[in-house]
CSV table of C-alpha atoms and ligand atoms in Angstrom, one decimal:
chain,number,residue,atom,x,y,z
V,1,UNK,CA,0.0,0.0,0.0
V,2,UNK,CA,1.3,3.4,-0.8
V,3,UNK,CA,1.6,5.6,2.2
V,4,UNK,CA,-0.8,8.5,2.1
V,5,UNK,CA,-0.1,9.9,5.5
V,6,UNK,CA,2.4,12.5,6.4
V,7,UNK,CA,5.8,10.9,7.1
V,8,UNK,CA,5.5,12.5,10.6
V,9,UNK,CA,2.4,10.6,11.4
V,10,UNK,CA,4.0,7.4,10.1
V,11,UNK,CA,6.9,8.0,12.5
V,12,UNK,CA,4.5,8.7,15.4
V,13,UNK,CA,2.7,5.5,14.7
V,14,UNK,CA,5.8,3.4,15.3
V,15,UNK,CA,7.9,5.4,17.7
V,16,UNK,CA,6.8,6.3,21.2
V,17,UNK,CA,9.6,8.2,23.0
V,18,UNK,CA,11.1,5.9,25.6
V,19,UNK,CA,10.3,7.1,29.1
V,20,UNK,CA,10.4,5.7,32.5
V,21,UNK,CA,7.3,5.4,34.6
V,22,UNK,CA,8.9,7.4,37.3
V,23,UNK,CA,9.1,10.5,35.1
V,24,UNK,CA,5.4,10.3,34.4
V,25,UNK,CA,3.3,9.7,37.5
V,26,UNK,CA,-0.5,9.6,37.0
V,27,UNK,CA,-0.9,12.8,39.1
V,28,UNK,CA,1.3,14.7,36.7
V,29,UNK,CA,-0.6,13.5,33.7
V,30,UNK,CA,-3.8,14.5,35.5
V,31,UNK,CA,-2.6,18.1,35.8
V,32,UNK,CA,-2.0,18.0,32.1
V,33,UNK,CA,-5.4,16.8,31.0
V,34,UNK,CA,-7.1,19.1,33.5
V,35,UNK,CA,-5.2,22.1,32.1
V,36,UNK,CA,-6.2,21.0,28.6
V,37,UNK,CA,-9.9,20.7,29.5
V,38,UNK,CA,-9.8,24.1,31.2
V,39,UNK,CA,-8.2,25.7,28.2
V,40,UNK,CA,-10.8,24.2,25.8
V,41,UNK,CA,-13.6,25.4,28.1
V,42,UNK,CA,-12.2,28.9,28.1
V,43,UNK,CA,-10.9,29.0,24.6
V,44,UNK,CA,-7.5,30.0,26.0
V,45,UNK,CA,-4.6,27.9,24.8
V,46,UNK,CA,-2.4,29.7,27.3
V,47,UNK,CA,-4.2,27.9,30.2
V,48,UNK,CA,-3.0,24.7,28.7
V,49,UNK,CA,0.6,25.7,28.4
V,50,UNK,CA,0.8,27.7,31.7
V,51,UNK,CA,1.1,24.8,34.2
V,52,UNK,CA,4.4,23.6,32.7
V,53,UNK,CA,7.7,24.7,34.2
V,54,UNK,CA,8.8,25.9,30.8
V,55,UNK,CA,6.8,27.1,27.8
V,56,UNK,CA,5.9,24.4,25.4
V,57,UNK,CA,8.9,23.1,23.6
V,58,UNK,CA,9.5,24.7,20.3
V,59,UNK,CA,9.4,21.2,19.0
V,60,UNK,CA,5.8,20.7,20.2
V,61,UNK,CA,3.9,19.0,17.4
V,62,UNK,CA,0.2,19.9,17.2
V,63,UNK,CA,-2.1,18.2,14.8
V,64,UNK,CA,-5.8,18.6,14.1
V,65,UNK,CA,-7.2,15.8,11.9
V,66,UNK,CA,-3.7,14.8,10.9
V,67,UNK,CA,-2.9,18.3,9.8
V,68,UNK,CA,-0.2,20.4,11.4
V,69,UNK,CA,-2.0,23.3,13.2
V,70,UNK,CA,-1.2,26.2,15.5
V,71,UNK,CA,-2.0,25.6,19.2
V,72,UNK,CA,-2.8,29.3,19.6
V,73,UNK,CA,-5.3,29.5,16.8
V,74,UNK,CA,-6.7,26.0,16.5
V,75,UNK,CA,-9.6,24.3,18.2
V,76,UNK,CA,-8.4,25.3,21.7
V,77,UNK,CA,-8.7,29.0,20.8
V,78,UNK,CA,-12.6,28.9,20.7
V,79,UNK,CA,-14.5,28.3,24.0
V,80,UNK,CA,-16.6,25.1,24.1
V,81,UNK,CA,-19.4,24.4,26.5
V,82,UNK,CA,-18.4,20.9,27.5
V,83,UNK,CA,-20.9,18.4,28.8
V,84,UNK,CA,-18.6,15.4,29.3
V,85,UNK,CA,-14.8,15.3,29.6
V,86,UNK,CA,-13.0,12.0,30.4
V,87,UNK,CA,-9.4,11.3,30.3
V,88,UNK,CA,-7.1,8.3,30.2
V,89,UNK,CA,-3.7,8.5,31.8
V,90,UNK,CA,-0.9,6.2,30.7
V,91,UNK,CA,2.2,6.5,32.9
V,92,UNK,CA,4.0,3.6,31.1
V,93,UNK,CA,4.0,5.6,27.8
V,94,UNK,CA,3.9,9.1,29.3
V,95,UNK,CA,0.7,9.7,27.3
V,96,UNK,CA,-2.9,10.9,27.8
V,97,UNK,CA,-6.2,10.7,26.0
V,98,UNK,CA,-9.2,13.0,26.5
V,99,UNK,CA,-12.7,12.8,25.1
V,100,UNK,CA,-14.7,15.9,25.0
V,101,UNK,CA,-18.5,15.9,24.3
V,102,UNK,CA,-19.9,19.4,23.7
V,103,UNK,CA,-23.5,18.9,22.7
V,104,UNK,CA,-25.0,22.1,24.3
V,105,UNK,CA,-22.6,24.4,22.6
V,106,UNK,CA,-23.8,26.6,19.7
V,107,UNK,CA,-21.2,24.7,17.6
V,108,UNK,CA,-21.5,21.1,18.9
V,109,UNK,CA,-18.3,19.2,18.9
V,110,UNK,CA,-16.9,15.8,19.9
V,111,UNK,CA,-13.1,16.0,20.2
V,112,UNK,CA,-10.6,13.2,20.9
V,113,UNK,CA,-7.1,14.3,21.9
V,114,UNK,CA,-4.0,12.3,22.5
V,115,UNK,CA,-0.9,13.8,24.1
V,116,UNK,CA,2.6,12.5,24.5
V,117,UNK,CA,5.0,14.0,27.1
V,118,UNK,CA,8.6,13.7,27.8
V,119,UNK,CA,8.2,13.9,31.6
V,120,UNK,CA,8.7,17.7,31.6
V,121,UNK,CA,6.2,18.9,29.1
V,122,UNK,CA,4.0,18.0,26.2
V,123,UNK,CA,5.8,17.1,22.9
V,124,UNK,CA,2.8,16.0,20.9
V,125,UNK,CA,-0.9,17.0,20.8
V,126,UNK,CA,-3.1,15.4,18.2
V,127,UNK,CA,-6.8,15.8,18.0
V,128,UNK,CA,-9.6,14.3,15.9
V,129,UNK,CA,-12.0,17.3,15.9
V,130,UNK,CA,-15.5,16.4,14.8
V,131,UNK,CA,-18.5,18.6,14.2
V,132,UNK,CA,-21.5,18.8,11.9
V,133,UNK,CA,-20.7,17.0,8.6
V,134,UNK,CA,-18.3,14.4,10.1
V,135,UNK,CA,-19.0,10.7,10.2
V,136,UNK,CA,-22.5,10.2,11.6
V,137,UNK,CA,-21.9,13.3,13.8
V,138,UNK,CA,-24.6,13.9,16.4
V,139,UNK,CA,-23.4,15.3,19.7
V,140,UNK,CA,-26.8,15.2,21.2
V,141,UNK,CA,-27.0,11.5,20.4
V,142,UNK,CA,-23.5,10.9,21.7
V,143,UNK,CA,-24.4,12.7,25.0
V,144,UNK,CA,-27.7,10.8,25.5
V,145,UNK,CA,-26.0,7.4,25.1
V,146,UNK,CA,-23.0,8.4,27.1
V,147,UNK,CA,-25.1,9.4,30.1
V,148,UNK,CA,-26.3,5.8,30.5
V,149,UNK,CA,-22.7,4.5,30.7
V,150,UNK,CA,-20.5,4.0,33.7
V,151,UNK,CA,-16.8,4.8,33.3
V,152,UNK,CA,-15.6,4.7,36.9
V,153,UNK,CA,-12.2,3.4,38.1
V,154,UNK,CA,-12.2,-0.4,37.9
V,155,UNK,CA,-11.8,-1.9,41.4
V,156,UNK,CA,-8.2,-3.2,42.0
V,157,UNK,CA,-9.0,-6.9,42.0
V,158,UNK,CA,-10.9,-6.7,38.7
V,159,UNK,CA,-8.5,-4.9,36.5
V,160,UNK,CA,-7.2,-6.4,33.3
V,161,UNK,CA,-3.5,-6.3,32.5
V,162,UNK,CA,-2.2,-3.6,30.2
V,163,UNK,CA,-1.6,-6.1,27.4
V,164,UNK,CA,-5.1,-7.5,27.9
V,165,UNK,CA,-6.8,-4.1,27.6
V,166,UNK,CA,-4.7,-3.2,24.6
V,167,UNK,CA,-5.3,-6.5,22.9
V,168,UNK,CA,-9.1,-5.9,22.9
V,169,UNK,CA,-8.6,-2.7,21.1
V,170,UNK,CA,-6.4,-4.4,18.6
V,171,UNK,CA,-8.8,-7.3,18.1
V,172,UNK,CA,-11.6,-4.8,17.2
V,173,UNK,CA,-9.5,-3.3,14.4
V,174,UNK,CA,-7.9,-6.6,13.3
V,175,UNK,CA,-11.4,-7.9,12.7
V,176,UNK,CA,-12.0,-5.3,10.0
V,177,UNK,CA,-9.5,-7.2,7.8
V,178,UNK,CA,-9.8,-10.8,9.1
V,179,UNK,CA,-13.0,-12.7,9.7
V,180,UNK,CA,-11.2,-15.2,11.9
V,181,UNK,CA,-10.5,-12.7,14.6
V,182,UNK,CA,-12.8,-13.1,17.6
V,183,UNK,CA,-13.7,-9.8,19.4
V,184,UNK,CA,-15.0,-10.6,22.9
V,185,UNK,CA,-17.8,-8.1,23.5
V,186,UNK,CA,-20.4,-8.0,26.3
V,187,UNK,CA,-23.5,-6.0,27.0
V,188,UNK,CA,-24.8,-3.3,26.3
V,189,UNK,CA,-23.7,-4.3,22.7
V,190,UNK,CA,-23.5,-1.1,20.7
V,191,UNK,CA,-20.8,1.1,19.5
V,192,UNK,CA,-21.4,4.8,19.8
V,193,UNK,CA,-20.4,5.7,16.2
V,194,UNK,CA,-20.6,9.5,15.7
V,195,UNK,CA,-23.9,9.9,17.6
V,196,UNK,CA,-25.5,6.7,16.4
V,197,UNK,CA,-25.8,3.5,18.4
V,198,UNK,CA,-24.6,0.8,15.9
V,199,UNK,CA,-26.1,-2.1,17.7
V,200,UNK,CA,-25.1,-5.8,17.6
V,201,UNK,CA,-27.2,-8.7,18.8
V,202,UNK,CA,-26.6,-10.6,22.0
V,203,UNK,CA,-26.2,-14.4,21.3
V,204,UNK,CA,-25.3,-16.7,24.1
V,205,UNK,CA,-23.8,-14.0,26.2
V,206,UNK,CA,-21.7,-12.5,23.3
V,207,UNK,CA,-22.4,-9.4,21.4
V,208,UNK,CA,-22.3,-10.2,17.7
V,209,UNK,CA,-21.6,-7.3,15.4
V,210,UNK,CA,-21.7,-7.0,11.7
V,211,UNK,CA,-18.2,-6.2,10.3
V,212,UNK,CA,-16.5,-5.6,7.1
V,213,UNK,CA,-13.6,-8.0,6.6
V,214,UNK,CA,-11.3,-6.5,4.0
V,215,UNK,CA,-10.2,-3.3,5.6
V,216,UNK,CA,-6.6,-3.2,7.0
V,217,UNK,CA,-6.3,-0.5,9.7
V,218,UNK,CA,-2.9,1.2,9.8
V,219,UNK,CA,-1.1,3.8,11.9
V,220,UNK,CA,-2.3,2.6,15.4
V,221,UNK,CA,-1.3,4.9,18.3
V,222,UNK,CA,-2.4,3.7,21.7
V,223,UNK,CA,-3.2,5.2,25.1
V,224,UNK,CA,-3.9,2.6,27.8
V,225,UNK,CA,-5.3,3.3,31.2
V,226,UNK,CA,-5.4,0.1,33.3
V,227,UNK,CA,-7.2,1.7,36.3
V,228,UNK,CA,-10.0,2.9,33.9
V,229,UNK,CA,-10.0,-0.4,32.0
V,230,UNK,CA,-9.7,1.7,28.9
V,231,UNK,CA,-7.7,2.0,25.7
V,232,UNK,CA,-7.9,4.5,22.9
V,233,UNK,CA,-6.5,3.9,19.5
V,234,UNK,CA,-5.8,6.7,17.0
V,235,UNK,CA,-5.7,5.1,13.6
V,236,UNK,CA,-6.0,5.8,9.9
V,237,UNK,CA,-9.4,4.6,8.6
V,238,UNK,CA,-9.0,3.7,4.9
V,239,UNK,CA,-12.1,4.3,2.7
V,240,UNK,CA,-14.1,6.0,5.5
V,241,UNK,CA,-14.6,9.1,3.3
V,242,UNK,CA,-16.0,7.7,0.0
V,243,UNK,CA,-14.7,10.7,-1.9
V,244,UNK,CA,-11.0,10.0,-0.9
V,245,UNK,CA,-10.5,6.5,-2.2
V,246,UNK,CA,-8.5,4.4,0.2
V,247,UNK,CA,-6.9,7.3,1.9
V,248,UNK,CA,-6.8,6.7,5.7
V,249,UNK,CA,-9.1,9.2,7.5
V,250,UNK,CA,-8.3,10.7,10.9
V,251,UNK,CA,-10.1,8.5,13.4
V,252,UNK,CA,-10.0,7.6,17.1
V,253,UNK,CA,-11.8,4.8,18.9
V,254,UNK,CA,-12.1,4.7,22.7
V,255,UNK,CA,-12.9,1.4,24.4
V,256,UNK,CA,-13.9,0.5,27.9
V,257,UNK,CA,-13.3,-3.1,28.8
V,258,UNK,CA,-14.6,-5.2,31.7
V,259,UNK,CA,-14.2,-8.8,32.5
V,260,UNK,CA,-12.2,-9.6,29.4
V,261,UNK,CA,-14.7,-8.1,27.0
V,262,UNK,CA,-15.3,-4.8,25.3
V,263,UNK,CA,-18.1,-2.9,27.1
V,264,UNK,CA,-18.3,0.5,25.4
V,265,UNK,CA,-16.8,1.9,22.2
V,266,UNK,CA,-16.9,5.5,21.2
V,267,UNK,CA,-15.7,6.7,17.8
V,268,UNK,CA,-14.6,10.1,16.4
V,269,UNK,CA,-14.0,10.1,12.6
V,270,UNK,CA,-13.3,13.2,10.5
V,271,UNK,CA,-14.5,13.6,6.9
V,272,UNK,CA,-12.7,15.5,4.2
V,273,UNK,CA,-16.1,16.2,2.5
V,274,UNK,CA,-19.3,16.7,4.5
V,275,UNK,CA,-21.0,13.4,5.1
V,276,UNK,CA,-17.8,11.5,3.9
V,277,UNK,CA,-19.5,11.2,0.5
V,278,UNK,CA,-22.0,8.8,1.8
V,279,UNK,CA,-24.8,10.5,-0.1
V,280,UNK,CA,-23.2,11.0,-3.4
V,281,UNK,CA,-21.7,14.3,-4.5
V,282,UNK,CA,-24.8,16.4,-3.8
V,283,UNK,CA,-24.5,16.2,-0.1
V,284,UNK,CA,-20.8,16.7,0.0
V,285,UNK,CA,-19.4,20.2,0.4
V,286,UNK,CA,-15.6,20.4,0.7
V,287,UNK,CA,-14.6,21.4,4.2
V,288,UNK,CA,-12.0,24.1,4.6
V,289,UNK,CA,-9.5,22.5,6.9
V,290,UNK,CA,-10.0,18.8,6.5
V,291,UNK,CA,-7.6,17.4,3.9
V,292,UNK,CA,-5.9,14.5,5.4
V,293,UNK,CA,-3.1,14.1,2.9
V,294,UNK,CA,-0.5,16.7,3.9
V,295,UNK,CA,2.2,16.6,1.4
V,296,UNK,CA,3.1,13.1,0.5
F,301,NAG,C1,-29.4,13.0,17.1
F,301,NAG,O1,-29.7,12.2,18.3
F,301,NAG,C2,-30.8,12.6,19.0
F,301,NAG,C3,-30.9,11.8,20.2
F,301,NAG,O2,-30.8,10.4,20.0
F,301,NAG,C4,-32.0,12.3,18.1
F,301,NAG,O3,-33.2,12.7,18.7
F,301,NAG,C5,-31.9,13.1,16.8
F,301,NAG,O4,-32.9,12.8,15.9
F,301,NAG,C6,-30.6,12.8,16.1
F,301,NAG,N1,-30.4,13.7,15.0
F,301,NAG,C7,-30.1,13.3,13.8
F,301,NAG,C8,-29.9,14.3,12.7
F,301,NAG,O5,-30.0,12.1,13.5
F,302,NAG,C1,-6.5,-13.9,11.1
F,302,NAG,O1,-6.8,-14.1,12.5
F,302,NAG,C2,-6.5,-15.4,12.9
F,302,NAG,C3,-7.1,-15.6,14.3
F,302,NAG,O2,-6.6,-14.6,15.2
F,302,NAG,C4,-5.0,-15.6,12.9
F,302,NAG,O3,-4.7,-16.9,13.3
F,302,NAG,C5,-4.5,-15.4,11.4
F,302,NAG,O4,-3.1,-15.4,11.4
F,302,NAG,C6,-5.0,-14.1,10.9
F,302,NAG,N1,-4.7,-13.9,9.5
F,302,NAG,C7,-4.0,-12.9,9.1
F,302,NAG,C8,-3.7,-12.9,7.6
F,302,NAG,O5,-3.5,-12.0,9.8
F,303,NAG,C1,-29.4,12.3,0.2
F,303,NAG,O1,-29.5,13.6,-0.5
F,303,NAG,C2,-30.8,13.8,-0.9
F,303,NAG,C3,-30.8,15.1,-1.8
F,303,NAG,O2,-30.1,16.1,-1.1
F,303,NAG,C4,-31.8,13.9,0.3
F,303,NAG,O3,-33.1,14.2,-0.2
F,303,NAG,C5,-31.7,12.6,1.1
F,303,NAG,O4,-32.5,12.7,2.2
F,303,NAG,C6,-30.3,12.3,1.4
F,303,NAG,N1,-30.2,11.0,2.1
F,303,NAG,C7,-29.5,10.7,3.2
F,303,NAG,C8,-29.5,9.3,3.6
F,303,NAG,O5,-28.9,11.6,3.8
């Protein structure tokens, strides 16, 4: 397959900066996600960068929908009325993930953000920023379903291993290209896709979903939170936008796992063209800042 992603993203997909757990305690990562959420609420990027001992590294990479962007003028620069904010903290990788659902805002958004730190400050921020026109976007629908879900800390004796949590996220995406992969999935048996509950069917205690089986999902970047029983994968989703051929689209999937099975799955997927070309060319209006192919 020809690589259609920016070489930078390709590098990010394979290389996570080596860090030690000691340099990235959970409490430190929590100050980072709290600052990020506060900045997005206020529309003030400076609130995000302020808590660090030094200003953000000049090498800070900031991406919105796989495109290099400016922290000071990007999504963080416009206030959002946020209904739900939840974060994963991954001390092993010195990384965080935050899901923001803003349904009550005049410009409803769902944003998934992954950050990578070097123990001092943030070196990478990448967001899938979704709004009206993105894949099945409906923030009201997202919020309504989300309200019925329980995302608390998993009690100590019931936690899955880091590898176990991660493997469930991988199984989900492996199944898109391989019918033999089994994806353990329990109740309530839906994936929250955009704002739509894509429901499976419970059969003998297993949630059976309908899957494609020829899509190979590349560029996987993980954030794992063992205490939350959660993993998020940033990926490239080939063919998601029907107007872009097989170009991988910016996409993030958040999974909650319990008892060895997927419990919840939330997606955020950006379209280059409104509606991802699902309704022919008449529905699709090209969106200003959404091209995924940077320069390759
Ligand atoms: C969005 O979701 C809400 C809540 O489920 C639903 O009432 C509404 O019809 C949905 N809107 C669209 C455009 O699908
Ligand atoms: C498909 O999945 C099965 C079951 O996990 C595995 O044994 C097999 O190697 C996979 N095939 C490919 C081509 O990856
Ligand atoms: C597709 O577009 C047509 C014409 O704009 C519209 O009438 C129809 O409702 C659309 N269908 C879907 C599924 O969005």
